[in-house]
Coordinates of C-alpha atoms in Angstrom, one line a residue:
Chain J
M160 CA -82.0 -31.7 39.9
S161 CA -85.8 -31.6 40.3
A162 CA -87.8 -34.8 39.9
A163 CA -89.3 -35.4 36.5
K164 CA -93.0 -34.6 36.0
L165 CA -95.7 -37.0 34.8
L166 CA -97.2 -35.9 31.5
K167 CA -100.7 -37.2 32.5
P168 CA -100.8 -37.4 36.3
H169 CA -104.6 -37.9 36.2
L170 CA -104.2 -41.2 34.5
Y171 CA -101.3 -43.0 36.2
D172 CA -99.1 -43.0 39.2
A173 CA -95.6 -44.4 40.0
A174 CA -95.6 -45.4 43.7
D175 CA -91.8 -45.7 43.9
G176 CA -91.1 -42.3 42.4
A177 CA -91.2 -40.6 39.0
R178 CA -88.1 -41.8 37.1
P179 CA -87.6 -43.6 33.7
G180 CA -88.3 -47.3 34.1
A181 CA -90.5 -47.0 37.2
A182 CA -93.5 -49.3 37.3
C183 CA -96.9 -47.6 37.1
T184 CA -100.4 -48.2 38.3
L185 CA -103.4 -46.8 36.6
R186 CA -106.0 -44.5 38.1
G187 CA -109.2 -46.2 37.3
G188 CA -112.7 -46.1 38.8
R189 CA -115.2 -48.5 40.3
C190 CA -119.0 -48.1 40.3
G191 CA -120.3 -48.5 43.8
R192 CA -123.7 -49.4 42.5
C193 CA -123.0 -52.1 39.9
G194 CA -119.3 -52.9 40.4
Y195 CA -118.2 -51.9 36.9
V196 CA -114.5 -51.2 36.8
F197 CA -113.3 -48.7 34.2
F198 CA -110.4 -46.5 33.1
P199 CA -109.8 -43.7 33.4
L200 CA -111.6 -42.4 36.5
Q201 CA -114.4 -40.1 35.6
R202 CA -117.4 -38.9 37.6
Y203 CA -119.9 -38.1 34.8
G204 CA -121.5 -41.5 35.1
C205 CA -121.1 -45.3 35.0
E206 CA -121.4 -46.6 31.4
R207 CA -123.1 -49.8 32.7
C208 CA -125.7 -48.4 35.0
G209 CA -125.6 -44.6 34.9
A210 CA -124.8 -44.0 38.6
H211 CA -122.8 -40.8 39.0
G212 CA -121.0 -38.5 41.4
D213 CA -120.1 -40.2 44.7
A214 CA -121.2 -43.6 43.4
L215 CA -118.0 -43.6 41.3
A216 CA -114.9 -44.2 43.4
P217 CA -111.2 -44.2 42.4
A218 CA -109.7 -47.6 41.9
T219 CA -106.0 -48.2 41.5
L220 CA -105.5 -50.7 38.7
S221 CA -102.5 -52.9 38.2
G222 CA -100.1 -51.9 35.4
Q223 CA -99.9 -55.5 34.4
G224 CA -101.7 -56.5 31.2
V225 CA -101.6 -58.7 28.1
L226 CA -101.2 -57.5 24.5
L227 CA -104.3 -58.0 22.3
A228 CA -103.1 -56.3 19.1
S229 CA -100.4 -53.8 18.0
A230 CA -99.7 -51.6 15.0
A231 CA -96.6 -49.6 13.9
V232 CA -97.9 -46.1 12.9
H233 CA -96.0 -44.6 9.9
V234 CA -98.0 -41.5 9.3
H235 CA -99.2 -39.1 12.1
E236 CA -99.7 -35.4 12.6
G237 CA -99.5 -33.9 16.0
R238 CA -97.8 -34.6 19.2
H239 CA -96.2 -38.0 18.4
P240 CA -93.8 -37.9 15.4
A241 CA -94.1 -41.2 13.5
P242 CA -93.0 -43.9 13.5
F243 CA -94.3 -45.3 16.9
V244 CA -96.1 -48.4 18.1
V245 CA -99.6 -48.5 19.6
G246 CA -101.3 -51.4 21.2
T247 CA -104.6 -52.7 22.6
V248 CA -103.9 -54.0 26.1
Q249 CA -106.2 -56.1 28.4
L250 CA -105.4 -54.9 31.9
R251 CA -105.1 -57.6 34.5
D252 CA -107.9 -55.8 36.4
G253 CA -110.3 -55.9 33.5
P254 CA -110.5 -52.8 31.3
V255 CA -109.1 -52.8 27.7
V256 CA -107.0 -49.8 26.9
R257 CA -105.3 -48.3 23.9
T258 CA -101.8 -47.2 24.6
L259 CA -98.3 -46.4 23.3
L260 CA -96.0 -49.4 23.5
D261 CA -92.3 -49.3 24.5
H262 CA -91.3 -51.2 21.3
D263 CA -89.1 -50.3 18.3
P264 CA -91.4 -49.8 15.3
A265 CA -88.8 -51.3 13.0
A266 CA -88.6 -54.5 15.0
P267 CA -90.9 -57.5 14.4
A268 CA -94.3 -56.9 16.0
L269 CA -95.0 -58.2 19.5
A270 CA -97.3 -61.2 19.5
P271 CA -100.8 -61.1 21.1
G272 CA -100.6 -62.7 24.5
Q273 CA -97.3 -60.9 25.3
P274 CA -97.3 -60.0 29.0
L275 CA -96.8 -56.2 29.5
Q276 CA -96.1 -53.9 32.4
A277 CA -96.9 -50.1 32.5
V278 CA -93.7 -48.1 33.0
L279 CA -92.5 -44.5 32.8
R280 CA -90.3 -43.4 29.9
S281 CA -88.8 -40.1 29.0
A282 CA -91.2 -37.9 27.0
G283 CA -89.3 -34.7 26.3
I284 CA -89.4 -31.6 28.4
D285 CA -92.1 -29.1 29.4
E286 CA -92.1 -25.4 28.6
D287 CA -90.0 -24.7 31.7
G288 CA -87.4 -27.2 30.6
Q289 CA -88.3 -29.8 33.2
P290 CA -88.1 -33.4 32.1
L291 CA -91.4 -35.2 31.4
L292 CA -92.3 -38.8 31.8
D293 CA -95.1 -40.6 30.1
L294 CA -96.6 -44.1 30.4
R295 CA -95.7 -46.9 28.0
F296 CA -96.5 -50.5 28.2
A297 CA -93.3 -52.6 27.9
P298 CA -92.9 -56.3 27.3
T299 CA -92.0 -58.3 30.4
T300 CA -91.2 -62.0 30.9
A301 CA -93.9 -62.6 33.5
Chain N
M161 CA -145.8 -50.3 21.9
T162 CA -143.3 -49.6 19.1
A163 CA -143.3 -51.0 15.6
P164 CA -140.8 -51.4 12.8
L165 CA -140.9 -49.2 9.7
T166 CA -142.7 -51.8 7.7
D167 CA -145.7 -51.7 10.0
L168 CA -146.3 -48.1 8.9
R169 CA -147.1 -47.0 5.3
P170 CA -144.8 -48.5 2.7
V171 CA -142.0 -46.2 1.6
Y172 CA -140.3 -46.4 -1.8
V173 CA -137.1 -44.9 -3.3
V174 CA -138.4 -43.2 -6.4
G175 CA -135.5 -41.0 -7.5
I176 CA -131.7 -41.1 -7.1
G177 CA -129.0 -38.6 -8.2
M178 CA -125.3 -38.0 -7.7
H179 CA -122.5 -35.7 -8.3
R180 CA -119.4 -37.9 -8.6
Y181 CA -117.1 -38.1 -5.7
Q182 CA -113.8 -36.4 -6.4
Y183 CA -110.7 -34.9 -4.8
M184 CA -111.2 -31.5 -3.3
S185 CA -111.7 -28.8 -6.0
E186 CA -112.9 -25.2 -6.4
T187 CA -116.4 -26.4 -7.1
P188 CA -118.8 -24.7 -4.7
Y189 CA -120.9 -27.2 -2.5
V190 CA -124.1 -25.6 -4.1
T191 CA -123.0 -27.0 -7.5
L192 CA -122.3 -30.4 -6.1
G193 CA -125.7 -30.6 -4.2
L194 CA -127.9 -29.1 -7.0
T195 CA -126.4 -31.6 -9.5
A196 CA -127.4 -34.5 -7.3
V197 CA -130.9 -33.2 -6.5
R198 CA -131.7 -32.3 -10.1
E199 CA -130.6 -35.7 -11.3
A200 CA -132.9 -37.3 -8.6
L201 CA -135.9 -35.2 -9.6
A202 CA -135.4 -36.1 -13.2
D203 CA -135.0 -39.7 -12.3
A204 CA -138.2 -39.7 -10.3
G205 CA -140.1 -37.7 -12.8
L206 CA -140.9 -35.1 -10.1
E207 CA -140.9 -31.3 -10.0
W208 CA -139.3 -29.6 -7.0
P209 CA -142.6 -28.1 -5.6
Q210 CA -143.8 -31.7 -5.2
V211 CA -141.0 -32.4 -2.6
Q212 CA -142.5 -31.8 0.9
S213 CA -139.4 -31.9 3.1
A214 CA -135.6 -32.0 2.9
Y215 CA -133.0 -33.6 5.1
V216 CA -129.5 -32.3 4.3
A217 CA -126.7 -34.5 5.5
K218 CA -123.3 -33.0 6.0
A219 CA -120.4 -33.4 8.5
M220 CA -117.7 -31.0 7.3
L221 CA -119.5 -28.0 5.8
P222 CA -120.2 -25.2 8.4
M223 CA -123.6 -24.3 9.7
A224 CA -126.8 -24.3 7.6
P225 CA -125.7 -25.2 4.0
G226 CA -129.2 -26.4 3.1
R227 CA -131.3 -23.4 2.2
P228 CA -128.6 -21.5 0.4
M229 CA -128.4 -24.5 -1.9
L230 CA -132.0 -25.6 -2.2
R231 CA -133.5 -22.2 -2.7
H232 CA -132.2 -22.2 -6.3
L233 CA -134.6 -25.0 -7.1
G234 CA -137.4 -22.6 -6.1
A235 CA -137.9 -21.1 -2.7
H236 CA -141.2 -22.8 -1.8
G237 CA -140.9 -23.0 1.9
L238 CA -140.4 -26.7 2.6
P239 CA -139.0 -27.7 6.0
I240 CA -135.3 -28.2 5.9
A241 CA -133.3 -30.0 8.6
H242 CA -129.5 -30.6 8.7
V243 CA -128.3 -34.0 9.8
E244 CA -124.8 -34.8 11.2
N245 CA -124.0 -38.2 12.5
A246 CA -120.3 -38.4 11.5
S247 CA -119.8 -41.0 8.7
A248 CA -123.4 -42.1 9.1
S249 CA -124.9 -38.7 8.3
G250 CA -126.3 -39.6 5.0
S251 CA -127.8 -42.9 6.2
T252 CA -129.4 -41.0 9.2
A253 CA -130.9 -38.4 6.8
F254 CA -132.3 -41.3 4.7
R255 CA -133.9 -42.8 7.8
M256 CA -135.5 -39.5 8.7
A257 CA -137.0 -39.1 5.2
C258 CA -138.3 -42.7 5.3
V259 CA -139.8 -42.2 8.7
E260 CA -141.6 -39.0 7.8
V261 CA -143.2 -40.6 4.7
A262 CA -144.0 -43.9 6.5
A263 CA -145.7 -42.0 9.3
G264 CA -147.8 -40.1 6.8
L265 CA -146.4 -36.7 7.7
A266 CA -145.2 -36.3 4.1
D267 CA -145.8 -38.1 0.8
V268 CA -142.5 -37.1 -0.8
S269 CA -139.3 -36.4 1.0
L270 CA -135.7 -35.7 -0.1
A271 CA -132.5 -36.8 1.6
V272 CA -129.5 -35.1 0.1
G273 CA -125.9 -35.4 1.3
V274 CA -123.2 -32.8 0.3
D275 CA -119.8 -32.1 1.8
K276 CA -116.4 -30.6 1.0
P277 CA -113.2 -31.5 2.9
A278 CA -112.4 -29.4 6.0
K279 CA -110.6 -30.1 9.3
V280 CA -113.3 -30.9 11.8
G281 CA -112.5 -32.0 15.3
R282 CA -114.3 -34.7 17.4
A283 CA -116.4 -33.3 20.2
E284 CA -115.2 -36.2 22.4
A285 CA -111.9 -34.4 22.6
L286 CA -113.7 -31.7 24.6
A287 CA -115.4 -34.2 27.0
G288 CA -112.7 -33.5 29.7
I289 CA -111.7 -37.2 30.0
P290 CA -108.0 -37.7 29.3
S291 CA -106.7 -40.8 27.6
L292 CA -103.3 -42.6 27.5
A293 CA -102.9 -42.4 23.8
G294 CA -106.1 -40.9 22.3
D295 CA -104.1 -38.2 20.5
A296 CA -101.9 -40.9 18.9
I297 CA -104.8 -43.1 17.7
V298 CA -106.7 -41.7 14.7
P299 CA -109.1 -43.8 12.6
F300 CA -106.5 -45.5 10.4
T301 CA -104.6 -46.6 13.5
H302 CA -107.7 -47.9 15.2
F303 CA -108.3 -50.1 12.1
A304 CA -104.6 -51.0 11.8
L305 CA -105.0 -52.4 15.3
L306 CA -108.1 -54.3 14.3
A307 CA -106.3 -55.6 11.2
D308 CA -103.5 -57.0 13.4
E309 CA -106.0 -58.7 15.6
Y310 CA -108.1 -60.0 12.7
A311 CA -105.1 -61.3 10.8
R312 CA -104.0 -63.4 13.8
R313 CA -107.5 -64.6 14.7
A314 CA -108.3 -65.6 11.1
G315 CA -104.9 -66.9 10.2
V316 CA -104.4 -64.5 7.3
D317 CA -101.9 -61.8 6.5
G318 CA -101.8 -58.2 5.4
V319 CA -101.7 -59.2 1.7
D320 CA -104.9 -61.2 2.2
I321 CA -106.6 -58.2 3.8
A322 CA -105.5 -56.0 0.9
R323 CA -107.5 -58.1 -1.5
V324 CA -110.6 -56.2 -0.3
A325 CA -109.1 -53.1 -1.7
L326 CA -108.2 -54.9 -5.0
K327 CA -111.9 -55.8 -5.5
N328 CA -113.2 -52.4 -4.5
H329 CA -110.7 -50.4 -6.7
N330 CA -111.6 -52.5 -9.7
N331 CA -115.3 -52.2 -9.0
A332 CA -114.9 -48.4 -8.7
A333 CA -113.0 -48.3 -12.1
K334 CA -116.4 -49.3 -13.6
N335 CA -118.3 -46.6 -11.8
P336 CA -118.6 -43.2 -13.3
Y337 CA -119.5 -41.7 -10.0
A338 CA -116.4 -43.0 -8.2
Q339 CA -113.5 -40.9 -7.0
R340 CA -110.9 -43.5 -7.7
R341 CA -111.3 -44.9 -11.3
K342 CA -108.0 -46.6 -11.8
E343 CA -107.7 -50.4 -12.0
R344 CA -105.1 -51.6 -9.6
T345 CA -103.0 -54.7 -9.0
L346 CA -102.5 -56.3 -5.6
E347 CA -98.8 -55.4 -5.9
E348 CA -99.6 -51.7 -6.3
I349 CA -101.9 -51.8 -3.4
V350 CA -99.6 -53.6 -1.0
G351 CA -96.5 -51.9 -2.2
G352 CA -98.0 -48.4 -1.7
R353 CA -97.3 -45.8 1.0
P354 CA -97.5 -47.4 4.5
I355 CA -99.9 -45.6 6.7
S356 CA -100.4 -47.7 9.9
G357 CA -99.8 -51.3 10.7
S358 CA -100.3 -53.3 7.5
L359 CA -102.6 -50.7 6.0
T360 CA -101.2 -48.9 2.9
A361 CA -102.7 -45.7 1.4
L362 CA -104.7 -47.6 -1.3
Q363 CA -106.4 -49.6 1.5
C364 CA -107.8 -46.4 3.1
T365 CA -110.7 -44.3 1.8
P366 CA -109.5 -41.0 0.2
V367 CA -110.5 -37.5 1.4
G368 CA -112.9 -35.9 -1.1
E369 CA -116.1 -34.1 -1.9
G370 CA -119.4 -34.9 -3.7
A371 CA -123.1 -35.2 -3.3
A372 CA -125.9 -37.8 -3.4
A373 CA -129.6 -37.4 -3.4
V374 CA -132.4 -39.8 -2.7
I375 CA -136.2 -39.1 -3.0
V376 CA -138.6 -41.3 -1.1
A377 CA -142.4 -41.4 -1.6
S378 CA -145.5 -43.2 -0.4
E379 CA -147.7 -45.5 -2.6
A380 CA -150.3 -42.8 -2.7
A381 CA -147.8 -40.3 -4.1
I382 CA -146.6 -42.7 -6.7
K383 CA -150.2 -43.2 -7.9
A384 CA -151.3 -39.6 -7.6
L385 CA -148.2 -38.1 -9.3
G386 CA -148.0 -40.8 -12.0
L387 CA -144.6 -42.0 -11.0
D388 CA -143.1 -45.2 -12.5
A389 CA -144.1 -47.9 -10.0
G390 CA -141.9 -50.4 -11.8
R391 CA -138.8 -48.5 -10.9
A392 CA -139.9 -47.8 -7.2
I393 CA -137.8 -49.7 -4.7
R394 CA -139.3 -50.6 -1.3
V395 CA -137.5 -49.9 1.9
T396 CA -138.1 -52.9 4.1
A397 CA -136.0 -52.2 7.1
S398 CA -134.4 -49.2 8.8
V399 CA -132.5 -49.6 12.0
G400 CA -130.1 -47.4 14.0
R401 CA -128.1 -48.4 17.0
S402 CA -125.2 -47.0 19.0
Q403 CA -122.3 -48.7 20.7
S404 CA -123.0 -50.4 24.0
L405 CA -120.8 -52.3 26.5
Y406 CA -119.3 -55.4 24.8
P407 CA -117.0 -58.0 26.4
N408 CA -114.2 -57.0 24.0
A409 CA -114.3 -53.2 24.0
A410 CA -111.9 -52.9 21.1
S411 CA -114.1 -54.7 18.5
F412 CA -117.1 -52.4 19.0
D413 CA -117.5 -51.8 15.2
A414 CA -118.0 -55.5 14.5
N415 CA -120.3 -56.0 17.5
L416 CA -122.4 -53.0 16.7
T417 CA -122.7 -54.2 13.1
R418 CA -123.7 -57.7 14.2
E419 CA -126.4 -56.4 16.4
T420 CA -127.8 -53.7 14.0
T421 CA -127.8 -56.0 11.0
A422 CA -129.6 -58.8 12.8
I423 CA -132.4 -56.4 13.8
A424 CA -132.7 -55.2 10.2
L425 CA -132.8 -58.7 8.7
A426 CA -135.4 -59.7 11.3
Q427 CA -137.5 -56.6 10.3
A428 CA -137.3 -57.6 6.7
G429 CA -137.9 -61.2 7.4
L430 CA -134.7 -62.2 5.7
T431 CA -131.6 -64.4 6.4
P432 CA -128.2 -63.1 5.4
D433 CA -127.9 -65.7 2.5
Q434 CA -130.9 -64.1 0.9
L435 CA -129.1 -60.8 0.3
D436 CA -127.9 -60.3 -3.3
L437 CA -126.0 -57.0 -2.7
V438 CA -124.4 -55.3 0.3
E439 CA -122.9 -51.8 0.4
L440 CA -120.9 -51.5 3.7
H441 CA -118.5 -49.2 5.4
D442 CA -115.1 -50.1 4.1
A443 CA -113.1 -47.0 5.0
F444 CA -110.2 -49.4 5.7
S445 CA -109.9 -52.8 4.0
V446 CA -110.0 -54.9 7.1
E447 CA -113.5 -53.5 7.9
E448 CA -115.1 -55.4 5.0
L449 CA -113.8 -58.7 6.3
E450 CA -115.0 -57.9 9.9
Y451 CA -118.4 -56.8 8.8
V452 CA -119.3 -59.6 6.3
E453 CA -118.6 -62.0 9.1
A454 CA -120.5 -60.0 11.7
M455 CA -123.5 -59.8 9.3
G456 CA -123.5 -63.5 8.8
L457 CA -122.7 -63.4 5.1
C458 CA -120.0 -66.0 5.9
A459 CA -118.7 -67.9 8.9
E460 CA -116.2 -66.3 11.4
S461 CA -112.7 -66.1 10.0
R462 CA -113.8 -67.3 6.5
A463 CA -114.1 -63.9 4.8
V464 CA -110.7 -64.0 3.1
H465 CA -111.4 -67.5 1.8
E466 CA -114.8 -66.5 0.4
L467 CA -113.3 -63.3 -1.1
K468 CA -110.6 -65.3 -2.9
E469 CA -113.3 -67.6 -4.3
G470 CA -115.1 -64.6 -5.8
A471 CA -118.1 -64.9 -3.5
F472 CA -118.3 -61.1 -2.9
D473 CA -117.5 -60.1 -6.5
I474 CA -120.1 -58.6 -8.9
G475 CA -121.5 -61.9 -10.2
G476 CA -120.6 -63.8 -7.1
R477 CA -122.9 -65.1 -4.3
C478 CA -123.4 -61.6 -2.9
A479 CA -121.8 -58.5 -4.4
V480 CA -120.2 -56.5 -1.6
N481 CA -119.4 -52.9 -2.5
A482 CA -120.2 -53.2 -6.2
S483 CA -120.0 -49.4 -6.3
G484 CA -116.3 -49.6 -5.2
G485 CA -117.2 -49.0 -1.5
L486 CA -115.6 -46.2 0.5
I487 CA -112.1 -47.3 -0.6
G488 CA -112.9 -47.1 -4.3
M489 CA -115.9 -44.8 -4.6
G490 CA -114.7 -42.4 -1.8
H491 CA -116.2 -41.1 1.4
P492 CA -117.1 -37.4 1.2
I493 CA -119.0 -38.2 4.5
G494 CA -122.4 -36.3 4.2
P495 CA -123.2 -38.0 0.8
T496 CA -121.7 -41.5 1.5
G497 CA -124.7 -43.3 3.1
L498 CA -127.0 -41.9 0.4
G499 CA -124.6 -42.9 -2.3
Q500 CA -125.0 -46.5 -1.0
I501 CA -128.8 -46.2 -1.3
A502 CA -128.4 -44.9 -4.9
E503 CA -126.1 -47.8 -5.8
I504 CA -128.4 -50.4 -4.4
T505 CA -131.4 -48.8 -6.1
R506 CA -129.6 -48.7 -9.4
Q507 CA -128.6 -52.4 -9.1
L508 CA -132.1 -53.5 -8.1
R509 CA -133.5 -51.7 -11.1
H510 CA -130.9 -53.5 -13.2
E511 CA -129.6 -50.1 -14.5
A512 CA -126.0 -50.4 -13.2
Q513 CA -124.5 -50.6 -16.7
G514 CA -121.0 -52.0 -16.7
R515 CA -121.1 -53.3 -13.2
Q516 CA -124.6 -54.9 -12.9
H517 CA -124.9 -57.8 -10.4
P518 CA -127.2 -60.4 -12.1
N519 CA -130.6 -61.0 -10.5
A520 CA -130.2 -58.4 -7.9
R521 CA -133.4 -58.2 -5.9
K522 CA -132.5 -57.6 -2.2
G523 CA -129.8 -55.2 -1.0
L524 CA -128.5 -54.0 2.4
A525 CA -126.8 -50.7 3.1
H526 CA -124.6 -50.4 6.2
M527 CA -122.8 -47.5 7.7
V528 CA -121.0 -47.0 11.0
G529 CA -120.0 -43.5 12.3
L530 CA -117.9 -42.0 15.1
G531 CA -119.6 -42.7 18.4
A532 CA -119.9 -45.4 17.4
V533 CA -123.3 -45.4 15.7
C534 CA -124.6 -47.8 13.0
Y535 CA -127.4 -47.5 10.5
V536 CA -128.7 -50.4 8.3
H537 CA -131.3 -50.2 5.6
I538 CA -132.7 -53.0 3.5
L539 CA -134.2 -52.3 0.0
E540 CA -136.1 -54.9 -2.0
R541 CA -137.6 -55.0 -5.5

């Protein structure tokens, strides 16, 4: 059986292999001129100082973070059939990201301050029938 | 060296006109727009040939709706420019008309907003930068996240936040130009269709169409054309800003509002407590709470308390969204910022029958738009 594919390989990586539950790191960037750390990596230019091209380098960001806010979405058109849970997460390495949470929308909401870890979860199959994995932030105890 | 608007020639709102905001219909946009412009001309006591430039605000109509509409007032050749700045399109068009008159390039200028619902994408989706969940987070979810964060920070709950919608629906019920004219109870609002987080359908602005027109003029034009100086309302501040880097990236709307409003108040030489009237961007109920705090109309985390005390009611300390706001009045996008100017003008002229805020003399109009961008204007009698 072939390994599952990452849905958005430009955004995250699973160092120990692509399988459900594997911990992820995030593919961020760091500005060599001003030190600004951002996610995701892009080479258009630094939002703090404008430096671009080679001045922007990849930076692997920890998948650990803390929940700032969450919402259960009841109505949505498009890729994600509702209901699902989204969250605002402060990454340990700095940037604030909006993400899907690995949390039951019918369960009581997670509290801000909840430690989270980026992990891979099953996300359907691609057009060739290969299993896909996508990143979710899941509650952890540490 | 740069200068604020008030260092240039004084600019006055002399005419306002609207086509009520309504659910999508078969009415052509030309009918919507001409209704608003003709009402503004009549209100000002002006004839169309006296208008020297036109800024047409729209976000959903396709290319170039302006001349096919305005030519039916008489095709006299005035310059026409279209303005799109997402939700802030109308406010931006207003700024441009004010700047043109203040700079002396025109004596009379029209800003008209007109729109009909259509599916329009965000250019940002074409920027080539992927996101973890961008396709899962549409505006009502962005604000549902803010509502969660606000509720915990301020120690309030979803029902408290819904009280913004209660006030604004009941204000809109008194406004003949509003899209939603039904009085509502808190139970109806909270018990309605859940959309995202604690936000229910009646706490979100509806989709709709409409038009709003504002004519601005110089003092010289008011004198030369014999316009009614007693009904002319002075524009004392006009500020536009865009989102910059803030420590908490998720609350950019509040940070942007704080910054833009502070500059506008400084331009007008006012403190927030001197405002009688505010029309702000309440596409989602939680926004009104965030923005009244960011503007300094009340202390941080105190907005629900003040709301419950009636501070922001018509007749309260400062009437917020006397028109019904985006929740009650609607948000057809192109017209919305101009509709705010029309409401403030009506209130400052003491002509807002049925929803007049007593002793209204100073009003502030606030819009944010995708980007994010923010535009704030202050009008004084």
